[in-house]
Tab-separated table of C-alpha atoms in Angstrom:
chain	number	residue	atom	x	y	z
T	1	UNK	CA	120.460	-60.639	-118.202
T	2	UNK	CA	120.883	-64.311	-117.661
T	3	UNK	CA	122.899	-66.179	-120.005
T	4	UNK	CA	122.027	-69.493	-121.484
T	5	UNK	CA	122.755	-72.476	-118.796
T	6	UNK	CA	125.350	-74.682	-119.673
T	7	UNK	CA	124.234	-77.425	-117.662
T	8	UNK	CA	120.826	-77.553	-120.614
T	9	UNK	CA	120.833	-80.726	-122.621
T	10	UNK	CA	119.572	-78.586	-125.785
T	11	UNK	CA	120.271	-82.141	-127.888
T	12	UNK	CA	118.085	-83.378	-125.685
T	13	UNK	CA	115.118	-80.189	-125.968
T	14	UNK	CA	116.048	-80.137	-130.300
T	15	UNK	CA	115.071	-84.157	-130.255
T	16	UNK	CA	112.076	-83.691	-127.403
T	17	UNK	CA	111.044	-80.580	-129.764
T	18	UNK	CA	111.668	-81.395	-133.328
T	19	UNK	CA	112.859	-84.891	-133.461
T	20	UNK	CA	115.110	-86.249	-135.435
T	21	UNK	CA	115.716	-85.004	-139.142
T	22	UNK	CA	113.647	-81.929	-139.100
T	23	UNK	CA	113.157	-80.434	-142.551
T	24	UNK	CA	113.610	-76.670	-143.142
T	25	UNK	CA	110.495	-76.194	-144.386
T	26	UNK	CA	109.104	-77.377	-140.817
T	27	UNK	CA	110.878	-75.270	-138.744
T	28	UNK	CA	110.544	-72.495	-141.091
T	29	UNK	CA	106.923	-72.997	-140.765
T	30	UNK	CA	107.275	-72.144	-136.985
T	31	UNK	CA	108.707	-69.716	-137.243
T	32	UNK	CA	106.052	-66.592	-137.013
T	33	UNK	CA	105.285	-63.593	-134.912
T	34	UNK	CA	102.494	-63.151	-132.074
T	35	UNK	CA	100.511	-61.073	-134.903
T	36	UNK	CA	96.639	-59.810	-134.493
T	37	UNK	CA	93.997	-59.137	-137.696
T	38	UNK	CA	93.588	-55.564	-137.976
T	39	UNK	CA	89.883	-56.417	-137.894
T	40	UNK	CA	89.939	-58.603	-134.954
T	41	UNK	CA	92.379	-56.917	-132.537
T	42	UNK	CA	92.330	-60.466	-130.249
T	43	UNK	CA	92.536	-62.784	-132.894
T	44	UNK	CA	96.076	-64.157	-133.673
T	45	UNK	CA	97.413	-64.858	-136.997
T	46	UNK	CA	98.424	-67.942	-138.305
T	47	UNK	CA	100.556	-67.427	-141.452
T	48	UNK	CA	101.579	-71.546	-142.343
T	49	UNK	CA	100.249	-74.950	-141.072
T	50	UNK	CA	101.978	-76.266	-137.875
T	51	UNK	CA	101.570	-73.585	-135.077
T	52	UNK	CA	98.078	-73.956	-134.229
T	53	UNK	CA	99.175	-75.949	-131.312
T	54	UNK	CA	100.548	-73.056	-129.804
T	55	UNK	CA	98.431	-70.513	-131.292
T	56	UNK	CA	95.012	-71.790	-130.006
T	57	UNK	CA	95.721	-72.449	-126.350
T	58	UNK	CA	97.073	-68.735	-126.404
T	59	UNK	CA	93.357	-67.659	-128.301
T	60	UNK	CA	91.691	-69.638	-125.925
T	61	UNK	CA	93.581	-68.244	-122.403
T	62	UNK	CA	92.905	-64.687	-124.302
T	63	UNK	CA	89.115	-65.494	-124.724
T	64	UNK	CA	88.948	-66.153	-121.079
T	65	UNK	CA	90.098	-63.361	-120.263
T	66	UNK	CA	88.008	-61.338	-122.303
T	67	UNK	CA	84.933	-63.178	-120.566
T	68	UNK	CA	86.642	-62.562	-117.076
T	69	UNK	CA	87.090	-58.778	-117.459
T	70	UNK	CA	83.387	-58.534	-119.284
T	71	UNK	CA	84.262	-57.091	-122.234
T	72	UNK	CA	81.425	-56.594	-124.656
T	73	UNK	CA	82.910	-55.427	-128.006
T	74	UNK	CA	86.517	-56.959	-129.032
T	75	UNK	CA	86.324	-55.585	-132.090
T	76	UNK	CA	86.583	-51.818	-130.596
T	77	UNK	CA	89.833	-53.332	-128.323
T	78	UNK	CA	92.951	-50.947	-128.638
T	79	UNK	CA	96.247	-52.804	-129.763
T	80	UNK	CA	97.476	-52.033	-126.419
T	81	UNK	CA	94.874	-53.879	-125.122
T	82	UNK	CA	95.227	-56.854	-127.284
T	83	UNK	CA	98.859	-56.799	-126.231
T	84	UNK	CA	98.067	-56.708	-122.307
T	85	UNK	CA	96.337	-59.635	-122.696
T	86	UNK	CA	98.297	-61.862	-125.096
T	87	UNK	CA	100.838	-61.184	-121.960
T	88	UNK	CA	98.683	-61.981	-119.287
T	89	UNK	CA	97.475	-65.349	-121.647
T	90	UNK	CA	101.652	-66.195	-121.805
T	91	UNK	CA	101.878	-65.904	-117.828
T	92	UNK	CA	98.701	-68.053	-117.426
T	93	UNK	CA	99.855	-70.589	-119.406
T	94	UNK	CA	103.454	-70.710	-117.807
T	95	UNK	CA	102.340	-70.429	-114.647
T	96	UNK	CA	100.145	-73.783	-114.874
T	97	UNK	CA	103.003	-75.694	-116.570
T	98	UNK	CA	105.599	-74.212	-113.675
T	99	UNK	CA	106.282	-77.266	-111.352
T	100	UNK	CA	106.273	-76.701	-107.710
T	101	UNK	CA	109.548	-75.306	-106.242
T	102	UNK	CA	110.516	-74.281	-109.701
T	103	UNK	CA	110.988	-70.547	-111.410
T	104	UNK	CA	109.399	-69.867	-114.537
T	105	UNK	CA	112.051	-69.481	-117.345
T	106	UNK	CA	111.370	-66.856	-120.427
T	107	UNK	CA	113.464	-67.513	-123.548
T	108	UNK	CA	113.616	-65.161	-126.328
T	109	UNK	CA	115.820	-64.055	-129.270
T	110	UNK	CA	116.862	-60.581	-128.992
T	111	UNK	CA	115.689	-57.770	-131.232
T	112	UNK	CA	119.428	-57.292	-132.171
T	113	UNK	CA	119.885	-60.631	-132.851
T	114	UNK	CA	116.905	-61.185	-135.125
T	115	UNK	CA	117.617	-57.962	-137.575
T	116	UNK	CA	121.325	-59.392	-137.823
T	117	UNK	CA	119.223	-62.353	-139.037
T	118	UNK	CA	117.052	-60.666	-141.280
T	119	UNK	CA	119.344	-58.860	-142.770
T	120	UNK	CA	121.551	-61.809	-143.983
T	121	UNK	CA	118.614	-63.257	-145.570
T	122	UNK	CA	117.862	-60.013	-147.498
T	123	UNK	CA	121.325	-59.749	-148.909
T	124	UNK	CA	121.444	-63.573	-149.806
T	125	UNK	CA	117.782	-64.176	-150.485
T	126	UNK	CA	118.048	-66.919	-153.409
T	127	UNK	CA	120.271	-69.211	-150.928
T	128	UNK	CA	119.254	-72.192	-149.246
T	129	UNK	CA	122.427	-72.603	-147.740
T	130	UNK	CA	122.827	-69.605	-145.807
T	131	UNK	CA	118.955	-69.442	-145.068
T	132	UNK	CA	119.656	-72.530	-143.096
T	133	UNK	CA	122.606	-71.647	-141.805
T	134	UNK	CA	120.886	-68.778	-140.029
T	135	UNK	CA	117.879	-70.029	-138.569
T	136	UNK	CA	118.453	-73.709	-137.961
T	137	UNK	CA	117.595	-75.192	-134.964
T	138	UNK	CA	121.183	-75.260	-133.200
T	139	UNK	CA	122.095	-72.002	-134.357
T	140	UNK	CA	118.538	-70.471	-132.695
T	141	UNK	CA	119.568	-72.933	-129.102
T	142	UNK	CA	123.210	-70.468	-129.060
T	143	UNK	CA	121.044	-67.189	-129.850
T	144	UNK	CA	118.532	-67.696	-126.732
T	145	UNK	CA	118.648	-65.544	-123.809
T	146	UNK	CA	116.875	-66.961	-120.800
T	147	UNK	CA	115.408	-65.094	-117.573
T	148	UNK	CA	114.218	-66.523	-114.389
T	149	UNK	CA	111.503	-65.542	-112.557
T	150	UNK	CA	109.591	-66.338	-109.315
T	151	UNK	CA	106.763	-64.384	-109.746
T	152	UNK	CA	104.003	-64.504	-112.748
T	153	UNK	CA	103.600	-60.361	-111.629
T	154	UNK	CA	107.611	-60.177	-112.572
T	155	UNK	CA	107.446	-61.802	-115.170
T	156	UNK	CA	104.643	-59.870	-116.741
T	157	UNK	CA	106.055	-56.380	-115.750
T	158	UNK	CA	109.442	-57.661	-117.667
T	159	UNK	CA	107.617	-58.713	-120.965
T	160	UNK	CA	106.069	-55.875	-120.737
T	161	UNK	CA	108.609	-53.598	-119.994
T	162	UNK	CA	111.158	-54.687	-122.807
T	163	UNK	CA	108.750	-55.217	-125.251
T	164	UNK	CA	110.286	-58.977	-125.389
T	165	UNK	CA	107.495	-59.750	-128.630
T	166	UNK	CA	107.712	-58.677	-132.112
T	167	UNK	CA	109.889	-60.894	-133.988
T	168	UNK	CA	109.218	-64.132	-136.576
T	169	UNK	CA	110.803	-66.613	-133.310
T	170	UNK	CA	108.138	-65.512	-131.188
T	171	UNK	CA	106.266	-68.501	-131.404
T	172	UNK	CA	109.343	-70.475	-130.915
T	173	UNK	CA	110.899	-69.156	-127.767
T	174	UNK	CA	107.096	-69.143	-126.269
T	175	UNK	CA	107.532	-72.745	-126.624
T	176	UNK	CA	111.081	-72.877	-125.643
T	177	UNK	CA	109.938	-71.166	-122.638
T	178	UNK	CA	107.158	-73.657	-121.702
T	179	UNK	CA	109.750	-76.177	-122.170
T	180	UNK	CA	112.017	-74.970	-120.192
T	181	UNK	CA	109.653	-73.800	-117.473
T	182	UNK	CA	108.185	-77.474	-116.864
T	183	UNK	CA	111.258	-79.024	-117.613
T	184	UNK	CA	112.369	-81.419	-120.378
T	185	UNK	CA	113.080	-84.383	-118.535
T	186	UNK	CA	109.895	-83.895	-116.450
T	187	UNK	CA	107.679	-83.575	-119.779
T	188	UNK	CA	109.175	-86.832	-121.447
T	189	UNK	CA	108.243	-88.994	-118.090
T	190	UNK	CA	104.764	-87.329	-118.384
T	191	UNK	CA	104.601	-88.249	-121.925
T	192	UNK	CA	105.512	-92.120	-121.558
T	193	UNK	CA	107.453	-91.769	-124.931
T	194	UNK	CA	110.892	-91.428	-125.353
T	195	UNK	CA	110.188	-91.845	-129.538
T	196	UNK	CA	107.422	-88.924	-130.338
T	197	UNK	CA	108.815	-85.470	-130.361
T	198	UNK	CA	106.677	-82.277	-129.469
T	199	UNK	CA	106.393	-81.285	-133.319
T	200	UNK	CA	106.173	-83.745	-136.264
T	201	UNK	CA	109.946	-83.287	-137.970
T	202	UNK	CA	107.589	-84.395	-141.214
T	203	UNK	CA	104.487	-82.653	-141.330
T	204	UNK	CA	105.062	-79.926	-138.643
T	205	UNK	CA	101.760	-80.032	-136.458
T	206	UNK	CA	101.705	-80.357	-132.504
T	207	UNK	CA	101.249	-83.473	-130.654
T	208	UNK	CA	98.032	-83.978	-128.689
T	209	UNK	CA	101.009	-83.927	-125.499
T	210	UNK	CA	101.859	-80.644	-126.675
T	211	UNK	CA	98.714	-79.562	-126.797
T	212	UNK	CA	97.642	-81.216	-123.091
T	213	UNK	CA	100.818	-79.512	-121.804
T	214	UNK	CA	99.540	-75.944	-122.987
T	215	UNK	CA	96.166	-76.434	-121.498
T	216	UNK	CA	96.351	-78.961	-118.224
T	217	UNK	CA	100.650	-78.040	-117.510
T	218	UNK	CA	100.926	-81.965	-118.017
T	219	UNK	CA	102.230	-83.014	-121.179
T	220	UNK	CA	100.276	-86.615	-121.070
T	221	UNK	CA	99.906	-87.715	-124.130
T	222	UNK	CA	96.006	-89.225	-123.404
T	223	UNK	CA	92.562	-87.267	-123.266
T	224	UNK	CA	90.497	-89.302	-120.868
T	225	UNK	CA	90.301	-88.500	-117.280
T	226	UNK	CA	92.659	-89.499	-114.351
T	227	UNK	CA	94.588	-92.999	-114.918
T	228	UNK	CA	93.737	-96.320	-116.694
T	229	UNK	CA	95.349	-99.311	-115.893
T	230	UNK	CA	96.545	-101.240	-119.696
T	231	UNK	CA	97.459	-104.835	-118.908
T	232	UNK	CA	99.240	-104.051	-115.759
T	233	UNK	CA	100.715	-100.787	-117.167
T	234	UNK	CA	99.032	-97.277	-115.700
T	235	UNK	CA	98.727	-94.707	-118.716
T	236	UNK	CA	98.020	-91.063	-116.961
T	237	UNK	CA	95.403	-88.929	-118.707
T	238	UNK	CA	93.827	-85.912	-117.144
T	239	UNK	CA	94.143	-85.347	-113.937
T	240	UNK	CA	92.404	-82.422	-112.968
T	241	UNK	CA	89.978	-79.454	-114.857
T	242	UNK	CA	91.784	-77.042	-117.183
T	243	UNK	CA	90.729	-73.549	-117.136
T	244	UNK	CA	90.049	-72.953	-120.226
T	245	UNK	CA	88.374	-76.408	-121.697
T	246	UNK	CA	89.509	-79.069	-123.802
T	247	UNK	CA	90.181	-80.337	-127.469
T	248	UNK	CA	88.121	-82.650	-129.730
T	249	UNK	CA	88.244	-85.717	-131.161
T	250	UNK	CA	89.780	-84.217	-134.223
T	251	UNK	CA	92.520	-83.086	-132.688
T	252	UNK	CA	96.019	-82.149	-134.179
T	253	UNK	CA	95.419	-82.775	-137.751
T	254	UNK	CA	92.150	-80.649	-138.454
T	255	UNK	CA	90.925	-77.563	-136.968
T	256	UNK	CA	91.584	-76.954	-133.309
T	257	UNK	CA	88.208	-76.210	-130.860
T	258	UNK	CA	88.863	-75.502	-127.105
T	259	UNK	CA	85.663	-76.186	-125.843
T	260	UNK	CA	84.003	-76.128	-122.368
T	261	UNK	CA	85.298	-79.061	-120.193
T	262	UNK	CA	82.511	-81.924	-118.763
T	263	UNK	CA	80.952	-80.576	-115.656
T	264	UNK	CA	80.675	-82.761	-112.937
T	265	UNK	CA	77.185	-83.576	-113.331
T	266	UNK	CA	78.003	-84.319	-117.156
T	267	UNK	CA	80.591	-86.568	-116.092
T	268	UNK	CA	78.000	-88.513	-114.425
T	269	UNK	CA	75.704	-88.811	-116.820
T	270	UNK	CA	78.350	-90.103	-119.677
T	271	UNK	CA	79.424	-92.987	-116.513
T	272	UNK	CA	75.868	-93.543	-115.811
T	273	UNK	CA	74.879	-93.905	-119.391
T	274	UNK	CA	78.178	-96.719	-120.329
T	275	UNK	CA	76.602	-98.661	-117.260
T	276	UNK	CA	72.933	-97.929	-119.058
T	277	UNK	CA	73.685	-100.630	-121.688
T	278	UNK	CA	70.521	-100.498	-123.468
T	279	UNK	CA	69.761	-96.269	-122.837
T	280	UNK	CA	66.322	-97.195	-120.603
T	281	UNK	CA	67.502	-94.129	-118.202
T	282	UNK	CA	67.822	-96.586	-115.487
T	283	UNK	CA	70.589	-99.228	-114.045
T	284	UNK	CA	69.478	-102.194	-111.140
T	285	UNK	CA	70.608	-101.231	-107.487
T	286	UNK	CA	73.236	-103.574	-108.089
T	287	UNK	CA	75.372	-101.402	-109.868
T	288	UNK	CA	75.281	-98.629	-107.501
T	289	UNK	CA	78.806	-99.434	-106.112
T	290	UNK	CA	80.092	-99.515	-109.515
T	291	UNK	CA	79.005	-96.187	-110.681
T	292	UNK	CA	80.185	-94.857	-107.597
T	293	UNK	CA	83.745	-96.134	-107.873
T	294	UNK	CA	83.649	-94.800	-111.659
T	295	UNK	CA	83.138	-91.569	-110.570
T	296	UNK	CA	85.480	-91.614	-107.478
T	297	UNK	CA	83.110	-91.241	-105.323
T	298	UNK	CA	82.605	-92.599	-101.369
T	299	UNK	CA	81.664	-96.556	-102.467
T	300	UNK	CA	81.872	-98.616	-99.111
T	301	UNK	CA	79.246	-101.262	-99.023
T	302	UNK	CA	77.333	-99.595	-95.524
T	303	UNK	CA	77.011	-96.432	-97.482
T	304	UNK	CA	76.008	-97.888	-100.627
T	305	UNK	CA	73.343	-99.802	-98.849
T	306	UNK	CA	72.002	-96.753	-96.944
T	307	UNK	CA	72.057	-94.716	-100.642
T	308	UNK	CA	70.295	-97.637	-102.245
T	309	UNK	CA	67.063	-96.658	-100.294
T	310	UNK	CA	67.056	-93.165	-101.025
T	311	UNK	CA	67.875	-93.846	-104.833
T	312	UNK	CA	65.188	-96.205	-104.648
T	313	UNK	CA	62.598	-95.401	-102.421
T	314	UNK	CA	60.018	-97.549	-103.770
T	315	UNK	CA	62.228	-100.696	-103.666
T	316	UNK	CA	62.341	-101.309	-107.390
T	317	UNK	CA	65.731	-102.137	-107.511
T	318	UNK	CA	66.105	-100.132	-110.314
T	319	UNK	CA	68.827	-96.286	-110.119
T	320	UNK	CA	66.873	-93.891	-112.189
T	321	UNK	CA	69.019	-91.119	-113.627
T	322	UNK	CA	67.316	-87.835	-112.504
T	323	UNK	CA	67.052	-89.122	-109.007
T	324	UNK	CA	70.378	-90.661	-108.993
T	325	UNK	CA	72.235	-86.478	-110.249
T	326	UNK	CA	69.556	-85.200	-107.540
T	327	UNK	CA	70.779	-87.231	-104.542
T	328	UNK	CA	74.659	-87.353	-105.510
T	329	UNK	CA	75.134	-83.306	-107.959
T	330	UNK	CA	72.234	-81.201	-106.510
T	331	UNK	CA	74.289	-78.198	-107.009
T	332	UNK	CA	75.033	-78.947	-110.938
T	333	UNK	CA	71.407	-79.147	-111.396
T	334	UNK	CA	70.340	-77.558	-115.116
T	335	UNK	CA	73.641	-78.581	-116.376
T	336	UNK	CA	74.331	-76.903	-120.103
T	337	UNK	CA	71.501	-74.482	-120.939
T	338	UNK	CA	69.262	-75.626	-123.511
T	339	UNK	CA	70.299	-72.505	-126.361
T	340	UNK	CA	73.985	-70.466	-126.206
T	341	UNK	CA	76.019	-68.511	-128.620
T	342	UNK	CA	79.253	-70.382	-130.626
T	343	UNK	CA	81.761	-68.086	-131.872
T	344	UNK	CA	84.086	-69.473	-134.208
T	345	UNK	CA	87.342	-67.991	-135.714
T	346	UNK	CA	89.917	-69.459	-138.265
T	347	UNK	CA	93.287	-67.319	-137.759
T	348	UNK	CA	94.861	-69.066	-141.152
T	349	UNK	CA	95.884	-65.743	-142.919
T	350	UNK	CA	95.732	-67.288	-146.093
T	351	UNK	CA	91.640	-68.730	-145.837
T	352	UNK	CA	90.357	-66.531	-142.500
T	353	UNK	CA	89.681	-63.337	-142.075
T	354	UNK	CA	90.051	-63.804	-138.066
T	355	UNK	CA	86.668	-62.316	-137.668
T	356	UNK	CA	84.469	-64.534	-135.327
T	357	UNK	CA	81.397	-65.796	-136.722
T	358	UNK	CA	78.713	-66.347	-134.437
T	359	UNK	CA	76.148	-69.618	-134.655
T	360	UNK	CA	73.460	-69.717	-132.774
T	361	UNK	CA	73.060	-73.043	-131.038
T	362	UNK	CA	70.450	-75.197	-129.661
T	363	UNK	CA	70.234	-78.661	-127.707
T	364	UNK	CA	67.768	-80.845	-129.284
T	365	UNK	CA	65.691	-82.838	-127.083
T	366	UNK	CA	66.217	-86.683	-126.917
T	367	UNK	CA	68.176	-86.871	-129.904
T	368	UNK	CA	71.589	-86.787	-131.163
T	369	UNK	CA	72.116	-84.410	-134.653
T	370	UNK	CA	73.265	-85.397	-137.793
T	371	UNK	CA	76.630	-84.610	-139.149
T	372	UNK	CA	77.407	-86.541	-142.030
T	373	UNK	CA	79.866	-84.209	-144.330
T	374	UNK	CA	79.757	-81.843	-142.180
T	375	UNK	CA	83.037	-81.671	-140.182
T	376	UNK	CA	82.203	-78.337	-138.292
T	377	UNK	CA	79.384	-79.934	-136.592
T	378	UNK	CA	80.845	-83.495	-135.895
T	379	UNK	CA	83.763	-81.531	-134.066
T	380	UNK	CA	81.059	-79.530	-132.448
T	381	UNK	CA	78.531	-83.294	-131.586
T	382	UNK	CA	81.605	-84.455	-129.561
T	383	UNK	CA	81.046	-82.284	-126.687
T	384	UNK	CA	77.273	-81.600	-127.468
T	385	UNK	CA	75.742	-84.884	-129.311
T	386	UNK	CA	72.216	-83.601	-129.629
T	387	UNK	CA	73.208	-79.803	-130.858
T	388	UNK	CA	71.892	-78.625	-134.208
T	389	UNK	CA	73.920	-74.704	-135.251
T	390	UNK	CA	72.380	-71.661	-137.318
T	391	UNK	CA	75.811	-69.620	-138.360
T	392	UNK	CA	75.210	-66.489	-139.574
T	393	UNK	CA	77.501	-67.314	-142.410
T	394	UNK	CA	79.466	-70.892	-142.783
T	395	UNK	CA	82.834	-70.670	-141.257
T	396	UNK	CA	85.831	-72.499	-142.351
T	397	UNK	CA	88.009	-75.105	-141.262
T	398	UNK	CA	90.835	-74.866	-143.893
């Protein structure tokens, strides 16, 4: 096996990780095993507050997957199952955050290394000081073991071959292992902040560039899409589709939803509708240009000219929407379907069960619902304004 590099700044990972004056109760927090409910073999387990920034990427990449290989009833899923495709969910994840030219790098704490661990804390339970001493942030950096890979398919055959999961850092090396596989230096230039580490030291939860970096592989600390130019200074936000969706507006601090990304053609509507000032459904010919530079489309003045007439074939001078997403998204015609099925899970072991409870949902025509105290459905209202949801029993946030 590889042993740890010596040319790794791990002051440098500790402050990009945990920042400066972590508490023990914070890193404690973190760490916690890859665990799944007994009643929900894919639903992982989230024993204190802090890891959901991890955890729900990795539900998210396993959902997928689920919906990829058609399976019908999770709840009949065999642990070995579950297993195969929390693995597959780790290699999807590092493979999107692996740079070009780059091997992806696997850090774990050995099985050895972590009983030793345990076992000191079972024969001096009542002590702080050698609690810390044990599992403390440097002490963990001298206990890693890191392996290189080129290949996701090696890298999956190793995990699963040595059984590399099963301990209370599991969590932890995952995240040493993103780190690590993107590269520390490359994640603080794609953050734009020196300052704000990966994990509040204070409060423990993820940062929304944690988060991004699970999701996109870019650990950009911003949510809107490609780059935005702030008094002469270009902040980078997302630059391309993620595979799995994206987070709220709620973000770090309250529940976590991955939720289906914009579509093209609801990109364009959005852009269409900030031009709309007044919501008539319309915009003048003038502003053709301009909505087709927002969207990063083809904009030259010839072209516009020629797509003026067939926007506006009755020489209004007037864009109306529906013919405006039939000349320019044809093929995203129908966009979201009018009814679909939610599932929602809460993996806190203390408040969930980790079953999923299913809502029925429906688009409401021409209107936008109401969500006053109701924090479920205002999370839900920022990708879907107009959806009203009939749970089959309320689900939980806390």
């Amino acid at each position: 096996m590889a042993v740890v590099d010596e040319d790794i700044d791990w002051q440098l990972i500790k402050n990009l990780v945990f920042g400066e004056g972590i508490t023990e109760n914070v890193f404690e927090r973190w760490l916690q095993p890859f665990q799944f409910f007994k009643n929900e073999p894919t639903a992982l387990v989230q024993h204190a507050g802090g890891p959901c920034a991890v955890l729900a990427p990795l539900q998210a990449f396993i959902i997928k997957l689920c919906l990829e290989e058609k399976i019908q009833n999770l709840q009949t899923l065999s642990e070995q199952t579950a297993r195969m495709l929390l693995r597959r969910a780790i290699c999807d994840i590092l493979s999107i955050c692996r740079p070009p030219n780059r091997v992806i790098t696997l850090a774990t704490v050995s099985k050895e290394v972590a009983s030793v661990w345990q076992e000191s804390l079972e024969v001096y339970p009542s002590s702080k000081r050698m609690k810390c001493e044990n599992v403390d942030v440097d002490t963990l950096h001298t206990c890693l073991t890191l392996e290189t890979f080129q290949t996701v398919r090696n890298l999956n055959k190793f995990i699963e071959d040595n059984q590399i999961f099963g301990s209370k850092y599991d969590i932890v090396c995952f995240l040493y292992s993103v780190i690590l596989t993107r590269g520390p230096t490359r994640i603080i230039n794609e953050r734009q902040d020196m300052d704000e580490s990966l994990i509040d030291p204070v409060h423990g939860h993820g940062s929304q560039s944690l988060i991004n970096l699970l999701i996109t592989g870019s650990a950009t600390q911003n949510v809107f899409d490609g780059t935005r130019d702030l008094c002469g200074m270009d902040l980078t936000g997302i630059t391309e589709q993620s595979q799995i969706g994206f987070l709220s507006f709620l973000e770090c601090l309250r529940d976590l939803w991955l939720v289906q990304p914009p579509s093209p053609r609801e990109k364009a509507i959005r852009i269409f509708k900030e031009l709309d000032k007044d919501g008539s459904g319309f915009i003048p010919t003038s502003q053709l240009q301009e909505l087709l530079t927002n969207l990063n489309l083809f904009a030259e003045e010839e072209y516009v000219a020629i797509m003026k007439d067939r926007v506006d074939p009755d020489g209004l001078g007037l864009v109306l929407m529906p013919l405006f997403l039939e000349e320019f998204f044809p093929e995203f015609q129908g966009g979201a379907p009018d009814s679909f099925t939610l599932y929602h899970y809460n993996g806190l072991s203390k408040t969930g069960s980790g079953e999923y409870i299913k809502g029925e949902a429906v688009l409401l025509e021409g209107m936008s619902g109401r969500a006053d105290n109701n924090p479920m459905l205002q999370t839900i209202q920022t990708k879907w304004p107009s959806i009203a949801v009939d749970w089959e029993r309320p689900p939980s946030i806390n």
